[in-house]
Tab-separated table of C-alpha atoms and ligand atoms in Angstrom:
chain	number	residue	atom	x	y	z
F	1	UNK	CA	92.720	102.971	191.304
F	2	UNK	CA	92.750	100.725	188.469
F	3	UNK	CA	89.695	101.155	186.034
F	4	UNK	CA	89.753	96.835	185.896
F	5	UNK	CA	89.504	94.308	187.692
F	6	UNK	CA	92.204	92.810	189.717
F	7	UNK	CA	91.078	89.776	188.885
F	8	UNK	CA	92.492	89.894	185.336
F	9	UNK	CA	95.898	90.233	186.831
F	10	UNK	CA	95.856	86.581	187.528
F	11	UNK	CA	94.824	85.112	184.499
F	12	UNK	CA	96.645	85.646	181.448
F	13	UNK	CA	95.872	86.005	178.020
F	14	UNK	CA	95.477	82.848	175.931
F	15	UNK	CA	99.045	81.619	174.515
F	16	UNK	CA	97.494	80.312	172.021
F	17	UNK	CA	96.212	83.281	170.165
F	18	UNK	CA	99.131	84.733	169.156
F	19	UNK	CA	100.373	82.024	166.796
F	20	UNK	CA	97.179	81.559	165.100
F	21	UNK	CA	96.949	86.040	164.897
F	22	UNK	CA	100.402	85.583	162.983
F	23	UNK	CA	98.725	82.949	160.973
F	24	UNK	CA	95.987	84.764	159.705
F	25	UNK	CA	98.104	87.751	159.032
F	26	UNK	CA	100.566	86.058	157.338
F	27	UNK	CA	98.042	84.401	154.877
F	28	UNK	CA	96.264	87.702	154.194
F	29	UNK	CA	99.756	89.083	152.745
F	30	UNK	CA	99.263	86.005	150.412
F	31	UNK	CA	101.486	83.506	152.483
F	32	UNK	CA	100.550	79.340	151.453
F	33	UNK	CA	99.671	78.487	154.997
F	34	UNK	CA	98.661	76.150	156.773
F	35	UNK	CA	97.049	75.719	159.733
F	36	UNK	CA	97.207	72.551	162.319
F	37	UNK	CA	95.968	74.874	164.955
F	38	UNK	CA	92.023	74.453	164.882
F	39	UNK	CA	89.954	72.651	167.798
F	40	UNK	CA	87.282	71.840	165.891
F	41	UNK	CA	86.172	68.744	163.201
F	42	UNK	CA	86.500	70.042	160.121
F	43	UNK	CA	83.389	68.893	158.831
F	44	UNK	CA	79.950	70.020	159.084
F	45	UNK	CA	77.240	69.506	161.330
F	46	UNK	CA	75.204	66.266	160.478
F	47	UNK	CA	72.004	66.758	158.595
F	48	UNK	CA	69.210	65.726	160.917
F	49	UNK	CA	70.317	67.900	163.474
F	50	UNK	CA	70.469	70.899	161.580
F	51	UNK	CA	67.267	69.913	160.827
F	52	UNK	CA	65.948	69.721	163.942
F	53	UNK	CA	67.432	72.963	164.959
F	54	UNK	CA	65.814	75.047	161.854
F	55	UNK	CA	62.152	72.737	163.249
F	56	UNK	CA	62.483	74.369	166.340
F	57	UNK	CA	62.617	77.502	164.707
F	58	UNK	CA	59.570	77.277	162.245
F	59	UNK	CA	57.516	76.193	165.577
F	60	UNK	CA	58.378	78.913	167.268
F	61	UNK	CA	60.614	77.477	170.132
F	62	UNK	CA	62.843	80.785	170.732
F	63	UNK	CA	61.566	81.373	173.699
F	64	UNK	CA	63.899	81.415	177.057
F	65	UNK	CA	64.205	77.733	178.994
F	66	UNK	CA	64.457	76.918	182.538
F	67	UNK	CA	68.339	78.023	183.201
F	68	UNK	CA	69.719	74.733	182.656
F	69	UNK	CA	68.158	73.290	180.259
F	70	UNK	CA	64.785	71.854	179.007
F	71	UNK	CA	63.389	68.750	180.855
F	72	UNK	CA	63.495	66.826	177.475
F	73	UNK	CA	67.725	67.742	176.995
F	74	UNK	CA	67.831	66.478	180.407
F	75	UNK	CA	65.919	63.259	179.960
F	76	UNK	CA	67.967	62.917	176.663
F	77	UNK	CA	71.494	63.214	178.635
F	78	UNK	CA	70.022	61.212	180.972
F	79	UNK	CA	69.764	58.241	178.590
F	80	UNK	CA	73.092	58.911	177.331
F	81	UNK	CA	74.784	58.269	180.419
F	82	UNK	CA	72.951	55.093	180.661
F	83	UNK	CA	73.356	53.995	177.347
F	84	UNK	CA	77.184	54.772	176.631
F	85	UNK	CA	78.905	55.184	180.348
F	86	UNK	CA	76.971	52.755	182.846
F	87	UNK	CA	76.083	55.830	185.198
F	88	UNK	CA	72.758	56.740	186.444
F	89	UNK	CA	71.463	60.326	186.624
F	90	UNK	CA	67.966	61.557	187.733
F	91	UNK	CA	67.036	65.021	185.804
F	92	UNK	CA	67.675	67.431	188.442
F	93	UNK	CA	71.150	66.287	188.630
F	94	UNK	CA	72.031	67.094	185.270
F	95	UNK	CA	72.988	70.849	183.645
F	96	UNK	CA	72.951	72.041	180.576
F	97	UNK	CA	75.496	75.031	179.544
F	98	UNK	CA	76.606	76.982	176.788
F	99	UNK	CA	79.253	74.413	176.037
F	100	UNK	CA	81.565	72.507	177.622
F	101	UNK	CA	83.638	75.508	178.819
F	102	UNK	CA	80.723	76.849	180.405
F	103	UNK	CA	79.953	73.680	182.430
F	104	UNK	CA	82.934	73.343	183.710
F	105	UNK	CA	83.373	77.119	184.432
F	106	UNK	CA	80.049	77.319	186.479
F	107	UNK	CA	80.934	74.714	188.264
F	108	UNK	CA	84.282	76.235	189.469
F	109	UNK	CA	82.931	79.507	190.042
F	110	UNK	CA	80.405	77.410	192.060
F	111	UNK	CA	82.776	75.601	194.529
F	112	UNK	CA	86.205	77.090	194.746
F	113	UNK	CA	87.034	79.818	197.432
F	114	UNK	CA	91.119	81.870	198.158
F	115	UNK	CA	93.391	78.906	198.916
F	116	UNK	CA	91.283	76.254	196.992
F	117	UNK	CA	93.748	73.612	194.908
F	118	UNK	CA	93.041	72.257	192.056
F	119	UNK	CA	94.938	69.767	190.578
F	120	UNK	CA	95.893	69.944	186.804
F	121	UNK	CA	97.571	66.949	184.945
F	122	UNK	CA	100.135	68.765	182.624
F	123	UNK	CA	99.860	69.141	179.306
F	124	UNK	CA	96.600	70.517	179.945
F	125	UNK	CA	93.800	72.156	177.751
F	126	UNK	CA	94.570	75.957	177.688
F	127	UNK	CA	91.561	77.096	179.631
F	128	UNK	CA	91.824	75.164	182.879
F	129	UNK	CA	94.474	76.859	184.959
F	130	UNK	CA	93.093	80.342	184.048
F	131	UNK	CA	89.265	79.554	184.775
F	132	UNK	CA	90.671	78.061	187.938
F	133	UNK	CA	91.983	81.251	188.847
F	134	UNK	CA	89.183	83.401	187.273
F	135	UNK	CA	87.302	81.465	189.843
F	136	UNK	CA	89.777	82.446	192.872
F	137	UNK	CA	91.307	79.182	192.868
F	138	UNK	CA	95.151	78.023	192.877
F	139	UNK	CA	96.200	75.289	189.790
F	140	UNK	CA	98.264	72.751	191.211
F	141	UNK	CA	100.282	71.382	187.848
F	142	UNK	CA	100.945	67.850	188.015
F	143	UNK	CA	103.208	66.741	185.462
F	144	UNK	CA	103.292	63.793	183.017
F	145	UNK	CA	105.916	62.508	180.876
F	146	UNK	CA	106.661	61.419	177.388
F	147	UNK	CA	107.427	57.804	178.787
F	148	UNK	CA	103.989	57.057	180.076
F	149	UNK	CA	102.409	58.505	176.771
F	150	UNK	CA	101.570	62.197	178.900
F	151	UNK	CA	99.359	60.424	181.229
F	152	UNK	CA	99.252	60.972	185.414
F	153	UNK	CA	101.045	58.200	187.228
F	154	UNK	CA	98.668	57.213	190.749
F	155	UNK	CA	102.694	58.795	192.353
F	156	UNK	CA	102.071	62.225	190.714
F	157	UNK	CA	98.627	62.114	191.907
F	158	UNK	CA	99.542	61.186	195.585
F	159	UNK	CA	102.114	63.700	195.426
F	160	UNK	CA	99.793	66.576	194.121
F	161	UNK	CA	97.212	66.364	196.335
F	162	UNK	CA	97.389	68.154	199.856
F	163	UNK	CA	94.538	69.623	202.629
F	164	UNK	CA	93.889	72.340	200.102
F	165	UNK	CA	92.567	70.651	197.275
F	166	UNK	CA	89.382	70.536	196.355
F	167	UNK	CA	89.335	68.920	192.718
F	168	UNK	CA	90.757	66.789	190.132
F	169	UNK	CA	90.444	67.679	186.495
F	170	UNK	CA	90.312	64.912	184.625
F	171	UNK	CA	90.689	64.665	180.700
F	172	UNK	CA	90.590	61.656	178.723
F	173	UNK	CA	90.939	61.329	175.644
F	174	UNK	CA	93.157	64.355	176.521
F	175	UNK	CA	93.370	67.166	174.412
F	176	UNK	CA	96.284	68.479	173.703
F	177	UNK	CA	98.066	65.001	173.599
F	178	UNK	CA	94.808	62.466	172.643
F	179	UNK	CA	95.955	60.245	175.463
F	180	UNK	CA	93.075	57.779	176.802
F	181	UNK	CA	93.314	56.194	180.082
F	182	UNK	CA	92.320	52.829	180.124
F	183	UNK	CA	90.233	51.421	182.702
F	184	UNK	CA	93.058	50.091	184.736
F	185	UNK	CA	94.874	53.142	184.193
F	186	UNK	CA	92.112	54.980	185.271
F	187	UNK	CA	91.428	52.895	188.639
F	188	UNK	CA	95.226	53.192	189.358
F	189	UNK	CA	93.775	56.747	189.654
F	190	UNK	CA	90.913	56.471	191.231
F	191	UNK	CA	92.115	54.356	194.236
F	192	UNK	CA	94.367	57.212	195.113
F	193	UNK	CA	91.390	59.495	195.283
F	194	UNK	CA	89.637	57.262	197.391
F	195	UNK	CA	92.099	57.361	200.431
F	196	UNK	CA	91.670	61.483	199.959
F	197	UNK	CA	87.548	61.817	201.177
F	198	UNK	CA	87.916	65.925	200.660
F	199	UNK	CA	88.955	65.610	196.665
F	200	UNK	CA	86.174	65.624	194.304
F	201	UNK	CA	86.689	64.840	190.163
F	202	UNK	CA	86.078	66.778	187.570
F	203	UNK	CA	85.984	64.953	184.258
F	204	UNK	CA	86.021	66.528	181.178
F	205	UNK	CA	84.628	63.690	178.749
F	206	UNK	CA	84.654	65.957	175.942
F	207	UNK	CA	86.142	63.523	173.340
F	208	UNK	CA	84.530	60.509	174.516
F	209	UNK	CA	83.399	59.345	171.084
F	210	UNK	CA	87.197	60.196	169.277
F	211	UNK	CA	88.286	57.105	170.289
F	212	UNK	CA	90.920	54.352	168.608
F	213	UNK	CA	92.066	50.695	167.801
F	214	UNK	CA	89.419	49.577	169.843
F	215	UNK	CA	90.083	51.555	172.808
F	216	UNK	CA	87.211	51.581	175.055
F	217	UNK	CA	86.657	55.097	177.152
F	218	UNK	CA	85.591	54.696	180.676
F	219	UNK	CA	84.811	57.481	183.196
F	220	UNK	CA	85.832	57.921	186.786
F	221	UNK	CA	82.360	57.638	188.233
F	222	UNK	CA	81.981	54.233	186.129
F	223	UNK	CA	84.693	52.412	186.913
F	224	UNK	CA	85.109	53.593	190.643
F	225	UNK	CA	81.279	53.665	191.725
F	226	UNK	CA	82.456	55.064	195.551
F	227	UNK	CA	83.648	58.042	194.066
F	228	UNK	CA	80.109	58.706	191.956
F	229	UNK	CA	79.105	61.124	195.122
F	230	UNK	CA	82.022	63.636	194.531
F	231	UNK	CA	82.145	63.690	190.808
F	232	UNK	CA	81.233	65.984	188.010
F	233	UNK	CA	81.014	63.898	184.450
F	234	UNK	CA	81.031	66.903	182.197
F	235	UNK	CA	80.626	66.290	178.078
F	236	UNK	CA	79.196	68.023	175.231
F	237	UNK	CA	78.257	67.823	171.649
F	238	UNK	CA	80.810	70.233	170.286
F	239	UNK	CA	83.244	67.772	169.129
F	240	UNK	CA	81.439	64.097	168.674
F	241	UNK	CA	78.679	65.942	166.557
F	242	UNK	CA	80.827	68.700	164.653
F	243	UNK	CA	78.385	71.288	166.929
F	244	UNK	CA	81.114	73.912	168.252
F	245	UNK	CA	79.126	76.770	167.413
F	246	UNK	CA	76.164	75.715	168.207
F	247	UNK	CA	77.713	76.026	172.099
F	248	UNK	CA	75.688	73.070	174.069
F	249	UNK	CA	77.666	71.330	177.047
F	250	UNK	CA	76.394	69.482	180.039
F	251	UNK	CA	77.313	67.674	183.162
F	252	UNK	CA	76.045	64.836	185.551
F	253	UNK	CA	76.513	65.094	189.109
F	254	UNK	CA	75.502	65.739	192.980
F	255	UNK	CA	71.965	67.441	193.018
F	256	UNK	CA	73.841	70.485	195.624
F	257	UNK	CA	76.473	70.965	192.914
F	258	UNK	CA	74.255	70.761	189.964
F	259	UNK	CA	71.873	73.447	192.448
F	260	UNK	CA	74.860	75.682	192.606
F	261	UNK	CA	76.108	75.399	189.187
F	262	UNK	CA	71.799	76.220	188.146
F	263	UNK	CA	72.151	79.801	190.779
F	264	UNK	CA	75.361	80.619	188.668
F	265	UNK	CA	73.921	79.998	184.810
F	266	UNK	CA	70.848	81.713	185.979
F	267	UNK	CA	72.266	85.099	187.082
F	268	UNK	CA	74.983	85.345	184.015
F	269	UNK	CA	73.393	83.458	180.827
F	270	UNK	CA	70.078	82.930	181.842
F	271	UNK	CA	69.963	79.498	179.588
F	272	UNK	CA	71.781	78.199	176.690
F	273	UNK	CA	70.336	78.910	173.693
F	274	UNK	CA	66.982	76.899	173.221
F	275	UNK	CA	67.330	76.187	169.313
F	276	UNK	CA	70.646	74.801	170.048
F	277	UNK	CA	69.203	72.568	172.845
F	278	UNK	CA	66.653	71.153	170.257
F	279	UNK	CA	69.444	70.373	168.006
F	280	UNK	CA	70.931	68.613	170.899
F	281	UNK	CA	68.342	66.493	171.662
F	282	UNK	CA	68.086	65.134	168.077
F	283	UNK	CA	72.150	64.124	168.294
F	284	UNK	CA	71.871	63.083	171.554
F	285	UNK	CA	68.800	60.687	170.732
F	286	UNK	CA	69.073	60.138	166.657
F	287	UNK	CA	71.311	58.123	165.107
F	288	UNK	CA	74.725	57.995	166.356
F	289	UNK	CA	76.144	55.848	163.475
F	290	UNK	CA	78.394	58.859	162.213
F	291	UNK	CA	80.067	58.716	165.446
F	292	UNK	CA	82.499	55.057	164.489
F	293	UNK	CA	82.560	56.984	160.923
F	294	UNK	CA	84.080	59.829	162.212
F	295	UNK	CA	86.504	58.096	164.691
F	296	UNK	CA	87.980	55.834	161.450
F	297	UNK	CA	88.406	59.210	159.541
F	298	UNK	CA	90.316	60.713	162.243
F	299	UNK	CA	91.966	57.353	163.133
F	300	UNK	CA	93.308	57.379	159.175
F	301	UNK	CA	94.734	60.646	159.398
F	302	UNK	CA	96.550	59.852	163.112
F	303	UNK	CA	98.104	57.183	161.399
F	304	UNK	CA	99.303	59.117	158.711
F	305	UNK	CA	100.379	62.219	160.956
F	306	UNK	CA	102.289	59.837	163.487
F	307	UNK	CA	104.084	58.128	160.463
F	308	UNK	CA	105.320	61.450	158.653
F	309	UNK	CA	105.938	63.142	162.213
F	310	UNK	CA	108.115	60.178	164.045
F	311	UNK	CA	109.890	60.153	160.438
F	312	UNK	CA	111.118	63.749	161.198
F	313	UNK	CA	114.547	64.025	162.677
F	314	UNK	CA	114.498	65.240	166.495
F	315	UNK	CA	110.647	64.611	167.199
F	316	UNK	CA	109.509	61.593	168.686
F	317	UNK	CA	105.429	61.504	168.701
F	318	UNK	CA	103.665	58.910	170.895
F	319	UNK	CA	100.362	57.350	169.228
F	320	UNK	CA	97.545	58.441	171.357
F	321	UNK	CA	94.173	56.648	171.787
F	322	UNK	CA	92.110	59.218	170.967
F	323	UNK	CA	90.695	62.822	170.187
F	324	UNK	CA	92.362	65.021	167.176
F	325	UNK	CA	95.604	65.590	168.106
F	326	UNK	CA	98.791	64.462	168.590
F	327	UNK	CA	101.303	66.404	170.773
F	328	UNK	CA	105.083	65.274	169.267
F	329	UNK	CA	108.123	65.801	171.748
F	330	UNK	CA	110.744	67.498	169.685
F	331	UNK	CA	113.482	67.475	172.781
F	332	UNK	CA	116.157	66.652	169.638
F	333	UNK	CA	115.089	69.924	168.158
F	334	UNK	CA	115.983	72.267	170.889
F	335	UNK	CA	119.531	73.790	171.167
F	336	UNK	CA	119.862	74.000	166.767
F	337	UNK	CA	119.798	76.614	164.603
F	338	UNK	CA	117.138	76.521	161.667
F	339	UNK	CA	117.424	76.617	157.745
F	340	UNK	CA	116.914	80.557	157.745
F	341	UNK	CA	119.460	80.915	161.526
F	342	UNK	CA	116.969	81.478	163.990
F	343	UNK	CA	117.768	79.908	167.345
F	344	UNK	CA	115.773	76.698	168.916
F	345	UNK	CA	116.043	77.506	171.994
F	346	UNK	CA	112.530	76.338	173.150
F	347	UNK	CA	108.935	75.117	171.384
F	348	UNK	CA	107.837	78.533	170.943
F	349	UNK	CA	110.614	79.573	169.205
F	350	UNK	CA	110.225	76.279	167.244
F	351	UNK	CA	106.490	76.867	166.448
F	352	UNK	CA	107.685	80.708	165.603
F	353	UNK	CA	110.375	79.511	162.869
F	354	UNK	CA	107.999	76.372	161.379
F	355	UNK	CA	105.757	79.253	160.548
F	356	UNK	CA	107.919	81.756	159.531
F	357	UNK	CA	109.829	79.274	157.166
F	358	UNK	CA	107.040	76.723	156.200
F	359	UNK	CA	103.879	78.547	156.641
F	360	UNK	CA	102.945	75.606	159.105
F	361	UNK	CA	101.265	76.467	162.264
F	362	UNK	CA	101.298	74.398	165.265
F	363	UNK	CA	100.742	75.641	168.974
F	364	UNK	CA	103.758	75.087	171.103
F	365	UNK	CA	103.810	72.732	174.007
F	366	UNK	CA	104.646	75.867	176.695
F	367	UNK	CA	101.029	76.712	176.393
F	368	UNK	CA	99.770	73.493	177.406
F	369	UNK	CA	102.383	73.423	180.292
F	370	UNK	CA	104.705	70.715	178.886
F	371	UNK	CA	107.633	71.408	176.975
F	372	UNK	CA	109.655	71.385	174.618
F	373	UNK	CA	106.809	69.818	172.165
F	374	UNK	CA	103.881	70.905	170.050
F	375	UNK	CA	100.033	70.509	169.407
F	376	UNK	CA	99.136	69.371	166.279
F	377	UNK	CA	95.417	69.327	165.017
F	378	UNK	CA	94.535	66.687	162.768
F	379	UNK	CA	90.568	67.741	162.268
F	380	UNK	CA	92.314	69.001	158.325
F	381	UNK	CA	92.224	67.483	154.572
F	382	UNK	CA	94.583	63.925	154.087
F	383	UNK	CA	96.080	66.670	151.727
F	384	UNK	CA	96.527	69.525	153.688
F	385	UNK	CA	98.284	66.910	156.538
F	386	UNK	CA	100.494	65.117	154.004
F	387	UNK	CA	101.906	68.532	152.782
F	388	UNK	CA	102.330	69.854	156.303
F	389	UNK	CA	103.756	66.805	157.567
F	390	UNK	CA	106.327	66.997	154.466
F	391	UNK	CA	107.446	70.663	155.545
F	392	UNK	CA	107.993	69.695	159.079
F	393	UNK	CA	110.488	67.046	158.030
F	394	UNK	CA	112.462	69.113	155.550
F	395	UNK	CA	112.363	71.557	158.247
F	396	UNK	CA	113.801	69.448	161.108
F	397	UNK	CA	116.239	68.168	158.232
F	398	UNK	CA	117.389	71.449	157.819
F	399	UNK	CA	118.090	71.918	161.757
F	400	UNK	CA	122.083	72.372	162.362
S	1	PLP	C1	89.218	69.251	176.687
S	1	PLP	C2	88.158	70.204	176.308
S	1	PLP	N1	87.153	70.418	177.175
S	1	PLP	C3	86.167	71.288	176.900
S	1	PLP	C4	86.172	72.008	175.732
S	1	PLP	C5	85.058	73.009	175.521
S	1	PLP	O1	84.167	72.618	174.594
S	1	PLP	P1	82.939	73.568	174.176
S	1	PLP	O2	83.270	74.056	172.810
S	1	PLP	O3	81.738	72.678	174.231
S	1	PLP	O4	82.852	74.678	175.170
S	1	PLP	C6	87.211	71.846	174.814
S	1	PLP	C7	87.261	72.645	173.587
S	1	PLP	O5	88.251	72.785	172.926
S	1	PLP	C8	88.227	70.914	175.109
S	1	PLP	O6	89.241	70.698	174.266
């Protein structure tokens, strides 16, 4: 009898970790790396809401909160639906997690049972197909392609979706590819869902506020208000508010579901943590003017990553609306031999050689489900891109 748990037999462990493991190795023995790797903004957390978290603090506010969340987080989100998405939420159908991952986590754990779909749009964040089956679900992958900028066509959709499933996930601006479905785009989608009564949504709003050239986000529940009943609008202040550690997601959604979700939270984290929450309240209701700041910064350095990448020989890299990354197809890549002789034959072995001979790392488009391309995280110094981007193109020059 095996000492652990079956269920780890169906989820592996995360692709990504073993490029950035050689990454940190490799600079430790002194190697000039550097990494495109990170999920995070690579600046700190704004001022006031640091402030607000050492406040709660000093007045003593460490105590445990309800499981998800304190009423005044919840009257905060609240608002923020309102005020940026159109949608209306009451408090007790809002949750509050211990980020995003959590959220979304709970609220598979909270619905899925053996022989549950759920469908995936591929390239897909990391996480979702292996929570899915943490949760004793099946992922149902439905792909995308480089012609439609990596977003789901209403036709994939259709053809994904069978008596089994039980939810969409839905990520836009996507990460890894920072494609943003536009409303139309979006209600392409969400007519197909509503001719399927038994499929609920999932969206993962997460980079909401990372958006570009005037692109304007929408959510499902907003621009098809039939489907508001069987939706989960999930979002967090990890990435708009440079707050990943600080661990602080949340959802909108049914009062049952957002019941369920509560029963799960309470019996594994209790609550997340309350100084965190404080500090969520103050970005959630102070001012949000560093949001456009930080979508121009990031909108600079897309502009300067797309340039230098679509410059390289063999990639071709779509401009995406939104979020920090860019995900360049490098089919022309695959099939040569590199500078130092090591094989193409796919984007790991790609991603494998750009480190080995360039110090760059990149995460390669297999673990997002979509190959042959590769992840590349802007959230880094103009510098640190430039010089990266530069190494990439002498490195697909040298490609025989
Ligand atoms: C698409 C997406 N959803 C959710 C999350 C989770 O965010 P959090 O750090 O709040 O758990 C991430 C983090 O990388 C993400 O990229």
């Amino acid at each position: 009898m095996s000492f652990l748990s079956a269920t780890l037999d169906r989820v592996k462990p995360s692709p990504t970790i073993a490029i950035s493991t050689k990454a940190a190795e490799l600079r430790a023995s002194g190697r000039d790396i550097i990494s495109l790797s990170a999920g995070e903004p690579d600046f700190d957390t704004p001022q006031n809401i640091k402030d607000a978290g050492i406040a709660a603090i000093q007045a003593g506010k460490t105590k445990y909160t309800a499981p998800d969340g304190l009423p005044e987080l919840k009257q905060a989100i609240c608002d923020k639906f309102a005020r940026d998405n159109g949608l209306t939420y009451a408090p007790q159908q809002i949750s509050v997690g211990t980020g995003g991952k959590q959220i979304l986590y709970n609220a598979l754990m909270a619905t899925l049972n053996a022989g549950d779909e759920v469908v995936i749009p591929a390239p897909y964040w990391v996480s979702y197909p292996d929570m899915v089956r943490l949760a004793g679900g099946t992922p149902v992958i439905a792909g995308t392609t480089l012609g439609t900028g990596f977003k789901l066509t209403p036709d994939a959709l259709e053809r994904a979706i069978t008596d089994q499933t039980k939810w969409l996930i839905f990520n836009s601006p996507s990460n890894p590819t920072g494609a943003g479905y536009s409303w139309a785009e979006l209600q392409a989608l969400t007519d197909v869902l509503l001719r399927h009564a038994h499929v609920w949504v999932m969206s993962d709003d997460m980079y909401e506020h990372l958006a570009f050239d005037g692109f304007t986000f929408c959510t499902p529940a907003q621009v098809e208000p039939r489907l508001y009943a069987r939706t989960l609008t999930t979002n967090g202040v990890s990435k708009a508010y440079a707050m990943t550690g600080w661990r602080i997601g949340y959802a909108g959604g049914p009062e049952p579901l957002i019941a369920a979700m509560r029963k799960i939270q309470s019996q594994s984290t209790s609550n997340p943590c309350t100084i965190s929450q404080w500090a969520a309240i103050e970005a959630l209701t102070g001012p949000q003017t560093y949001l456009a700041e930080n979508a121009r910064l990031f909108q600079r350095r897309r502009d300067l990553v797309v340039g230098m990448l679509n410059d390289a020989r063999g990639i071709t890299c779509p401009t995406p609306e939104g979020a920090f990354y860019v995900y360049p197809d490098i089919s022309g890549c695959i099939g040569k031999t590199s500078g130092a002789g090591t094989a193409i034959v796919d984007d790991e072995a790609f991603a494998t050689a750009l480190l080995d001979e360039t110090g760059v790392a990149v995460v390669f488009g297999a673990a997002f489900g979509l190959s042959p391309a590769f992840r590349v995280s802007y959230a880094t110094s103009d510098d640190a891109l430039q010089e990266a981007c530069l190494r990439i193109q002498r490195f697909c020059a040298a490609l025989r």
